[in-house]
mmCIF file of C-alpha atoms in Angstrom:
data_model
loop_
_atom_site.group_PDB
_atom_site.id
_atom_site.type_symbol
_atom_site.label_atom_id
_atom_site.label_comp_id
_atom_site.label_asym_id
_atom_site.label_seq_id
_atom_site.Cartn_x
_atom_site.Cartn_y
_atom_site.Cartn_z
ATOM 1 C CA UNK A 1 -5.861 17.663 -26.006
ATOM 2 C CA UNK A 2 -2.907 18.654 -23.831
ATOM 3 C CA UNK A 3 -2.026 16.606 -20.851
ATOM 4 C CA UNK A 4 0.550 17.212 -18.016
ATOM 5 C CA UNK A 5 1.953 14.320 -15.733
ATOM 6 C CA UNK A 6 2.892 16.031 -12.625
ATOM 7 C CA UNK A 7 4.907 13.188 -10.764
ATOM 8 C CA UNK A 8 5.946 10.416 -13.214
ATOM 9 C CA UNK A 9 8.983 9.332 -11.355
ATOM 10 C CA UNK A 10 7.440 6.557 -9.341
ATOM 11 C CA UNK A 11 5.807 4.903 -12.343
ATOM 12 C CA UNK A 12 8.209 5.570 -15.190
ATOM 13 C CA UNK A 13 10.621 8.623 -14.938
ATOM 14 C CA UNK A 14 10.234 11.462 -17.436
ATOM 15 C CA UNK A 15 12.057 10.631 -20.646
ATOM 16 C CA UNK A 16 11.219 6.788 -20.255
ATOM 17 C CA UNK A 17 9.919 5.791 -23.663
ATOM 18 C CA UNK A 18 6.660 4.294 -22.281
ATOM 19 C CA UNK A 19 5.249 7.834 -22.055
ATOM 20 C CA UNK A 20 5.303 8.029 -25.793
ATOM 21 C CA UNK A 21 2.347 5.636 -25.890
ATOM 22 C CA UNK A 22 0.022 8.727 -24.996
ATOM 23 C CA UNK A 23 1.004 10.566 -28.174
ATOM 24 C CA UNK A 24 -1.770 9.070 -30.252
ATOM 25 C CA UNK A 25 -4.351 10.726 -28.044
ATOM 26 C CA UNK A 26 -2.768 13.757 -26.483
ATOM 27 C CA UNK A 27 0.149 16.085 -26.372
ATOM 28 C CA UNK A 28 1.864 15.283 -23.137
ATOM 29 C CA UNK A 29 4.414 17.001 -20.963
ATOM 30 C CA UNK A 30 5.961 14.719 -18.263
ATOM 31 C CA UNK A 31 7.635 15.912 -15.073
ATOM 32 C CA UNK A 32 9.439 13.544 -12.591
ATOM 33 C CA UNK A 33 8.146 15.632 -9.575
ATOM 34 C CA UNK A 34 6.107 18.749 -9.069
ATOM 35 C CA UNK A 35 6.041 20.998 -5.907
ATOM 36 C CA UNK A 36 2.698 22.627 -4.944
ATOM 37 C CA UNK A 37 4.051 25.945 -6.048
ATOM 38 C CA UNK A 38 4.874 24.615 -9.591
ATOM 39 C CA UNK A 39 1.380 22.957 -10.284
ATOM 40 C CA UNK A 40 -0.476 26.040 -11.757
ATOM 41 C CA UNK A 41 2.557 27.195 -13.772
ATOM 42 C CA UNK A 42 3.074 23.726 -15.302
ATOM 43 C CA UNK A 43 -0.652 22.835 -15.890
ATOM 44 C CA UNK A 44 -2.027 26.271 -16.742
ATOM 45 C CA UNK A 45 -2.908 25.200 -20.350
ATOM 46 C CA UNK A 46 -3.696 21.592 -19.528
ATOM 47 C CA UNK A 47 -6.986 19.860 -20.484
ATOM 48 C CA UNK A 48 -5.885 16.831 -18.599
ATOM 49 C CA UNK A 49 -3.539 16.046 -15.603
ATOM 50 C CA UNK A 50 -2.162 12.869 -14.415
ATOM 51 C CA UNK A 51 -1.048 12.777 -10.779
ATOM 52 C CA UNK A 52 0.022 10.171 -8.278
ATOM 53 C CA UNK A 53 0.658 12.012 -5.051
ATOM 54 C CA UNK A 54 0.517 15.746 -6.048
ATOM 55 C CA UNK A 55 -2.629 17.284 -4.462
ATOM 56 C CA UNK A 56 -5.161 18.970 -6.798
ATOM 57 C CA UNK A 57 -7.573 20.810 -4.485
ATOM 58 C CA UNK A 58 -10.118 23.306 -5.227
ATOM 59 C CA UNK A 59 -7.696 26.266 -5.162
ATOM 60 C CA UNK A 60 -5.529 24.461 -7.710
ATOM 61 C CA UNK A 61 -8.725 23.721 -9.955
ATOM 62 C CA UNK A 62 -9.787 27.485 -9.731
ATOM 63 C CA UNK A 63 -6.405 28.412 -11.301
ATOM 64 C CA UNK A 64 -6.714 25.828 -14.186
ATOM 65 C CA UNK A 65 -9.746 26.985 -16.224
ATOM 66 C CA UNK A 66 -9.132 24.559 -19.071
ATOM 67 C CA UNK A 67 -8.946 21.530 -16.872
ATOM 68 C CA UNK A 68 -11.493 18.771 -17.657
ATOM 69 C CA UNK A 69 -9.865 15.631 -16.725
ATOM 70 C CA UNK A 70 -7.751 14.400 -13.723
ATOM 71 C CA UNK A 71 -6.336 10.785 -13.919
ATOM 72 C CA UNK A 72 -5.065 9.540 -10.562
ATOM 73 C CA UNK A 73 -2.235 7.134 -11.040
ATOM 74 C CA UNK A 74 -3.251 5.078 -8.218
ATOM 75 C CA UNK A 75 -6.283 3.251 -6.627
ATOM 76 C CA UNK A 76 -6.661 5.783 -3.718
ATOM 77 C CA UNK A 77 -7.843 9.227 -4.840
ATOM 78 C CA UNK A 78 -7.638 11.292 -1.631
ATOM 79 C CA UNK A 79 -5.223 13.630 -3.292
ATOM 80 C CA UNK A 80 -8.021 15.071 -5.379
ATOM 81 C CA UNK A 81 -10.943 17.045 -4.082
ATOM 82 C CA UNK A 82 -13.563 15.185 -5.857
ATOM 83 C CA UNK A 83 -16.570 17.196 -4.771
ATOM 84 C CA UNK A 84 -14.911 20.295 -6.156
ATOM 85 C CA UNK A 85 -14.050 18.512 -9.324
ATOM 86 C CA UNK A 86 -17.628 17.486 -9.740
ATOM 87 C CA UNK A 87 -18.941 20.952 -9.284
ATOM 88 C CA UNK A 88 -16.556 22.188 -11.883
ATOM 89 C CA UNK A 89 -17.383 19.451 -14.487
ATOM 90 C CA UNK A 90 -13.916 17.919 -14.180
ATOM 91 C CA UNK A 91 -13.815 14.044 -14.650
ATOM 92 C CA UNK A 92 -11.641 12.097 -12.058
ATOM 93 C CA UNK A 93 -10.630 8.543 -12.710
ATOM 94 C CA UNK A 94 -8.389 6.174 -10.814
ATOM 95 C CA UNK A 95 -6.588 2.734 -11.400
ATOM 96 C CA UNK A 96 -8.499 -0.039 -9.606
ATOM 97 C CA UNK A 97 -6.980 -3.415 -8.777
ATOM 98 C CA UNK A 98 -3.619 -3.195 -10.610
ATOM 99 C CA UNK A 99 -1.435 -4.276 -7.588
ATOM 100 C CA UNK A 100 -3.366 -6.861 -5.894
ATOM 101 C CA UNK A 101 -0.774 -9.751 -6.307
ATOM 102 C CA UNK A 102 2.189 -7.371 -5.854
ATOM 103 C CA UNK A 103 0.783 -6.295 -2.453
ATOM 104 C CA UNK A 104 -0.029 -9.697 -1.388
ATOM 105 C CA UNK A 105 3.433 -11.025 -2.154
ATOM 106 C CA UNK A 106 4.930 -8.148 -0.005
ATOM 107 C CA UNK A 107 2.774 -9.140 2.825
ATOM 108 C CA UNK A 108 4.526 -12.559 2.969
ATOM 109 C CA UNK A 109 7.920 -10.999 2.194
ATOM 110 C CA UNK A 110 7.649 -8.982 5.385
ATOM 111 C CA UNK A 111 6.154 -11.882 7.306
ATOM 112 C CA UNK A 112 8.957 -14.226 6.280
ATOM 113 C CA UNK A 113 11.574 -11.659 7.081
ATOM 114 C CA UNK A 114 10.230 -11.627 10.638
ATOM 115 C CA UNK A 115 9.771 -15.297 10.958
ATOM 116 C CA UNK A 116 12.801 -16.919 9.051
ATOM 117 C CA UNK A 117 15.411 -14.182 9.642
ATOM 118 C CA UNK A 118 17.080 -14.824 6.200
ATOM 119 C CA UNK A 119 18.466 -11.230 5.981
ATOM 120 C CA UNK A 120 19.896 -11.517 9.526
ATOM 121 C CA UNK A 121 21.658 -14.818 8.863
ATOM 122 C CA UNK A 122 22.978 -13.647 5.493
ATOM 123 C CA UNK A 123 24.425 -10.461 6.991
ATOM 124 C CA UNK A 124 26.138 -12.413 9.866
ATOM 125 C CA UNK A 125 27.506 -14.960 7.489
ATOM 126 C CA UNK A 126 28.948 -12.250 5.228
ATOM 127 C CA UNK A 127 30.838 -11.276 8.440
ATOM 128 C CA UNK A 128 32.046 -14.958 8.942
ATOM 129 C CA UNK A 129 29.889 -16.171 11.647
ATOM 130 C CA UNK A 130 29.060 -19.554 9.961
ATOM 131 C CA UNK A 131 32.679 -19.941 8.809
ATOM 132 C CA UNK A 132 33.727 -19.640 12.442
ATOM 133 C CA UNK A 133 31.067 -22.064 13.589
ATOM 134 C CA UNK A 134 31.966 -25.430 15.173
ATOM 135 C CA UNK A 135 28.702 -27.087 13.851
ATOM 136 C CA UNK A 136 27.329 -27.518 10.337
ATOM 137 C CA UNK A 137 24.284 -25.458 11.456
ATOM 138 C CA UNK A 138 23.529 -22.878 14.172
ATOM 139 C CA UNK A 139 20.341 -20.912 15.194
ATOM 140 C CA UNK A 140 20.057 -17.178 16.243
ATOM 141 C CA UNK A 141 16.964 -18.133 17.941
ATOM 142 C CA UNK A 142 13.781 -20.360 17.537
ATOM 143 C CA UNK A 143 11.651 -19.978 14.402
ATOM 144 C CA UNK A 144 8.448 -21.590 13.650
ATOM 145 C CA UNK A 145 6.429 -22.960 10.797
ATOM 146 C CA UNK A 146 3.387 -20.845 9.784
ATOM 147 C CA UNK A 147 1.344 -24.014 9.093
ATOM 148 C CA UNK A 148 -1.407 -24.502 11.787
ATOM 149 C CA UNK A 149 -1.286 -20.880 13.059
ATOM 150 C CA UNK A 150 -3.990 -18.297 12.564
ATOM 151 C CA UNK A 151 -3.748 -15.516 9.975
ATOM 152 C CA UNK A 152 -6.117 -12.727 10.839
ATOM 153 C CA UNK A 153 -7.018 -10.277 8.115
ATOM 154 C CA UNK A 154 -8.821 -6.991 8.568
ATOM 155 C CA UNK A 155 -10.669 -6.129 5.406
ATOM 156 C CA UNK A 156 -11.746 -8.607 2.692
ATOM 157 C CA UNK A 157 -11.338 -6.837 -0.640
ATOM 158 C CA UNK A 158 -9.339 -7.992 -3.574
ATOM 159 C CA UNK A 159 -5.996 -7.920 -1.799
ATOM 160 C CA UNK A 160 -7.358 -9.398 1.425
ATOM 161 C CA UNK A 161 -8.687 -12.244 -0.552
ATOM 162 C CA UNK A 162 -5.367 -12.807 -2.354
ATOM 163 C CA UNK A 163 -3.617 -12.756 0.930
ATOM 164 C CA UNK A 164 -5.988 -15.297 2.370
ATOM 165 C CA UNK A 165 -5.375 -17.763 -0.419
ATOM 166 C CA UNK A 166 -1.523 -17.517 0.215
ATOM 167 C CA UNK A 167 -2.025 -17.868 3.770
ATOM 168 C CA UNK A 168 -4.084 -21.120 3.186
ATOM 169 C CA UNK A 169 -1.296 -22.392 0.962
ATOM 170 C CA UNK A 170 1.023 -22.127 4.015
ATOM 171 C CA UNK A 171 -1.336 -24.234 5.810
ATOM 172 C CA UNK A 172 -2.684 -21.380 7.977
ATOM 173 C CA UNK A 173 -6.130 -20.912 9.452
ATOM 174 C CA UNK A 174 -7.832 -17.843 8.045
ATOM 175 C CA UNK A 175 -9.918 -15.414 10.301
ATOM 176 C CA UNK A 176 -11.482 -12.408 9.221
ATOM 177 C CA UNK A 177 -12.814 -9.059 10.196
ATOM 178 C CA UNK A 178 -15.227 -8.243 7.405
ATOM 179 C CA UNK A 179 -18.642 -6.772 6.677
ATOM 180 C CA UNK A 180 -19.562 -9.969 4.804
ATOM 181 C CA UNK A 181 -21.709 -12.704 6.549
ATOM 182 C CA UNK A 182 -20.166 -16.006 7.553
ATOM 183 C CA UNK A 183 -22.048 -17.853 4.997
ATOM 184 C CA UNK A 184 -20.627 -15.650 2.202
ATOM 185 C CA UNK A 185 -17.070 -16.507 3.075
ATOM 186 C CA UNK A 186 -14.971 -19.424 1.607
ATOM 187 C CA UNK A 187 -15.283 -22.653 3.499
ATOM 188 C CA UNK A 188 -13.024 -22.868 6.564
ATOM 189 C CA UNK A 189 -12.614 -19.164 6.850
ATOM 190 C CA UNK A 190 -13.953 -17.712 10.193
ATOM 191 C CA UNK A 191 -15.439 -14.271 10.913
ATOM 192 C CA UNK A 192 -14.631 -12.627 14.084
ATOM 193 C CA UNK A 193 -15.333 -9.407 15.847
ATOM 194 C CA UNK A 194 -12.269 -7.031 15.788
ATOM 195 C CA UNK A 195 -11.002 -7.505 19.393
ATOM 196 C CA UNK A 196 -11.430 -11.297 19.126
ATOM 197 C CA UNK A 197 -9.317 -11.182 15.881
ATOM 198 C CA UNK A 198 -6.588 -9.276 17.703
ATOM 199 C CA UNK A 199 -6.633 -11.789 20.572
ATOM 200 C CA UNK A 200 -6.646 -14.932 18.426
ATOM 201 C CA UNK A 201 -4.313 -13.998 15.547
ATOM 202 C CA UNK A 202 -0.690 -15.319 15.201
ATOM 203 C CA UNK A 203 -0.358 -12.930 12.317
ATOM 204 C CA UNK A 204 -2.568 -9.889 11.729
ATOM 205 C CA UNK A 205 -2.505 -8.285 8.272
ATOM 206 C CA UNK A 206 -4.315 -5.015 7.582
ATOM 207 C CA UNK A 207 -6.211 -4.453 4.373
ATOM 208 C CA UNK A 208 -8.753 -1.761 5.076
ATOM 209 C CA UNK A 209 -9.107 1.752 3.688
ATOM 210 C CA UNK A 210 -8.169 4.753 5.880
ATOM 211 C CA UNK A 211 -11.481 6.218 7.255
ATOM 212 C CA UNK A 212 -12.298 8.007 10.485
ATOM 213 C CA UNK A 213 -13.335 4.542 11.874
ATOM 214 C CA UNK A 214 -9.976 2.872 10.870
ATOM 215 C CA UNK A 215 -7.688 5.652 11.922
ATOM 216 C CA UNK A 216 -5.419 4.348 14.770
ATOM 217 C CA UNK A 217 -7.409 1.057 14.540
ATOM 218 C CA UNK A 218 -4.216 -0.689 15.869
ATOM 219 C CA UNK A 219 -3.770 1.161 19.137
ATOM 220 C CA UNK A 220 -2.359 0.368 22.589
ATOM 221 C CA UNK A 221 -5.640 -1.295 23.863
ATOM 222 C CA UNK A 222 -5.856 -3.839 20.976
ATOM 223 C CA UNK A 223 -2.110 -4.438 20.864
ATOM 224 C CA UNK A 224 -2.456 -5.491 24.568
ATOM 225 C CA UNK A 225 -4.985 -8.159 23.621
ATOM 226 C CA UNK A 226 -2.503 -9.906 21.214
ATOM 227 C CA UNK A 227 -0.336 -12.803 21.850
ATOM 228 C CA UNK A 228 3.276 -12.132 22.739
ATOM 229 C CA UNK A 229 4.306 -14.265 19.712
ATOM 230 C CA UNK A 230 2.082 -12.211 17.306
ATOM 231 C CA UNK A 231 3.099 -10.309 14.256
ATOM 232 C CA UNK A 232 1.438 -7.185 12.712
ATOM 233 C CA UNK A 233 1.516 -6.551 8.962
ATOM 234 C CA UNK A 234 0.462 -3.291 7.422
ATOM 235 C CA UNK A 235 0.492 -2.683 3.724
ATOM 236 C CA UNK A 236 -2.818 -0.583 3.714
ATOM 237 C CA UNK A 237 -2.395 2.974 4.922
ATOM 238 C CA UNK A 238 0.053 4.182 7.722
ATOM 239 C CA UNK A 239 -2.374 5.971 9.873
ATOM 240 C CA UNK A 240 -4.461 2.788 10.400
ATOM 241 C CA UNK A 241 -1.629 2.135 13.019
ATOM 242 C CA UNK A 242 -0.878 4.206 16.161
ATOM 243 C CA UNK A 243 2.845 4.236 15.532
ATOM 244 C CA UNK A 244 3.882 5.186 19.066
ATOM 245 C CA UNK A 245 1.709 2.482 20.562
ATOM 246 C CA UNK A 246 3.122 -0.121 18.109
ATOM 247 C CA UNK A 247 6.797 0.919 18.751
ATOM 248 C CA UNK A 248 5.995 0.568 22.524
ATOM 249 C CA UNK A 249 4.462 -2.761 22.121
ATOM 250 C CA UNK A 250 7.376 -4.028 20.198
ATOM 251 C CA UNK A 251 10.026 -2.687 22.569
ATOM 252 C CA UNK A 252 8.219 -3.964 25.566
ATOM 253 C CA UNK A 253 7.761 -7.547 23.831
ATOM 254 C CA UNK A 254 3.894 -7.186 24.070
ATOM 255 C CA UNK A 255 4.120 -8.628 20.493
ATOM 256 C CA UNK A 256 6.914 -10.302 18.540
ATOM 257 C CA UNK A 257 7.307 -8.310 15.498
ATOM 258 C CA UNK A 258 5.796 -6.000 12.732
ATOM 259 C CA UNK A 259 6.306 -5.658 9.029
ATOM 260 C CA UNK A 260 5.180 -2.366 7.601
ATOM 261 C CA UNK A 261 5.191 -0.965 3.991
ATOM 262 C CA UNK A 262 3.393 2.257 4.961
ATOM 263 C CA UNK A 263 3.835 4.921 7.579
ATOM 264 C CA UNK A 264 1.800 7.882 8.639
ATOM 265 C CA UNK A 265 4.317 10.441 6.932
ATOM 266 C CA UNK A 266 6.097 9.462 3.681
ATOM 267 C CA UNK A 267 9.018 9.698 3.188
ATOM 268 C CA UNK A 268 9.479 8.372 6.842
ATOM 269 C CA UNK A 269 9.890 11.151 9.461
ATOM 270 C CA UNK A 270 13.355 10.527 10.808
ATOM 271 C CA UNK A 271 12.010 10.676 14.408
ATOM 272 C CA UNK A 272 9.363 7.927 13.755
ATOM 273 C CA UNK A 273 9.810 5.510 16.635
ATOM 274 C CA UNK A 274 9.233 2.556 14.416
ATOM 275 C CA UNK A 275 12.332 3.103 12.474
ATOM 276 C CA UNK A 276 14.339 1.923 15.647
ATOM 277 C CA UNK A 277 11.885 -0.330 17.195
ATOM 278 C CA UNK A 278 12.775 -3.952 18.081
ATOM 279 C CA UNK A 279 11.857 -6.450 15.315
ATOM 280 C CA UNK A 280 10.319 -3.915 13.062
ATOM 281 C CA UNK A 281 10.720 -4.583 9.364
ATOM 282 C CA UNK A 282 9.952 -1.633 7.212
ATOM 283 C CA UNK A 283 10.009 -1.210 3.417
ATOM 284 C CA UNK A 284 9.434 2.221 1.688
ATOM 285 C CA UNK A 285 5.950 1.939 0.344
ATOM 286 C CA UNK A 286 6.916 -0.336 -2.438
ATOM 287 C CA UNK A 287 4.323 -3.116 -2.243
ATOM 288 C CA UNK A 288 2.372 -1.684 -5.121
ATOM 289 C CA UNK A 289 5.413 -1.214 -7.358
ATOM 290 C CA UNK A 290 6.469 -4.501 -8.959
ATOM 291 C CA UNK A 291 7.332 -4.059 -12.591
ATOM 292 C CA UNK A 292 4.190 -6.017 -13.558
ATOM 293 C CA UNK A 293 1.999 -3.733 -11.477
ATOM 294 C CA UNK A 294 3.444 -0.578 -12.712
ATOM 295 C CA UNK A 295 2.803 -1.829 -16.309
ATOM 296 C CA UNK A 296 -0.780 -2.598 -15.369
ATOM 297 C CA UNK A 297 -1.176 0.818 -13.886
ATOM 298 C CA UNK A 298 0.275 2.586 -16.922
ATOM 299 C CA UNK A 299 -1.982 0.513 -19.267
ATOM 300 C CA UNK A 300 -4.990 1.401 -17.326
ATOM 301 C CA UNK A 301 -4.113 5.153 -17.136
ATOM 302 C CA UNK A 302 -3.660 5.068 -20.885
ATOM 303 C CA UNK A 303 -7.030 3.373 -21.356
ATOM 304 C CA UNK A 304 -8.822 5.718 -19.012
ATOM 305 C CA UNK A 305 -7.565 8.773 -20.818
ATOM 306 C CA UNK A 306 -8.487 7.316 -24.228
ATOM 307 C CA UNK A 307 -12.021 6.417 -22.861
ATOM 308 C CA UNK A 308 -12.467 10.143 -21.672
ATOM 309 C CA UNK A 309 -11.123 11.513 -25.138
ATOM 310 C CA UNK A 310 -13.903 9.672 -26.900
ATOM 311 C CA UNK A 311 -16.582 10.660 -24.481
ATOM 312 C CA UNK A 312 -17.078 7.317 -22.609
ATOM 313 C CA UNK A 313 -14.994 7.665 -19.468
ATOM 314 C CA UNK A 314 -14.183 4.538 -17.438
ATOM 315 C CA UNK A 315 -13.193 4.089 -13.841
ATOM 316 C CA UNK A 316 -14.696 7.383 -12.890
ATOM 317 C CA UNK A 317 -14.433 8.187 -9.201
ATOM 318 C CA UNK A 318 -17.918 8.874 -7.583
ATOM 319 C CA UNK A 319 -19.793 8.010 -10.666
#
């Protein structure tokens, strides 16, 4: 079997010795990045492809007659035309649940950046502000404990559940928008309708998939329902948020702050209004990418290909 990894860089760059682990099941060629124009040239003889963000659509598949396997190096598999792959007898797999704790941790890194202002204090103190202070302590502004406040979660899958547990540990009250019934939820968790969740939450964290129903779920109408002290966190998918509406809400003080690890276009469009919005804390889609999460992803990618090679594929999309 011959395998081509099209965009290895975000997991382990080409030349990293981890890719040698595939050599017992396949010959493998590894590329850091692959443009759309390079896919067919690089994978024309491939039995298997590994991809993270490189799009494999029906046109590409039609030019790769030997292709029998596509391993997506992520949980989301929207980069592959799964229906076209099925028609062509191409197996598509993904990597489920590898980054749950990594993403949950980033939610609270973003939240604490907004609440505790540690980065702002550190920056000012490097410039000598504390050294010039007449008192042993000074405050840029008020900050508040998380305990006792309401942490709203949209979506209650693996990541939503992990985030809820951490919120509980901070002493917060957990409220949910979920398809699950109230009696199916852990004790103390409260199910709410979506608009009610926006109105009641002190922190609102998004953990839903991107679907036509969730596109621009956070819009100007729902933002207007929120408390002026509220904070929005998005580590799900960028288009779940109407970015112009959120930037306006931040700049007009409709809400207090936002923490985002995802945007509608990535890398970030230089004109995105959130890049310069007031109290907006943005990280470059790194919530998934802790060292531990990337090791789990890599191990599962290896396991998926090995299972396919022996005729017992695992984590098959749409099976």
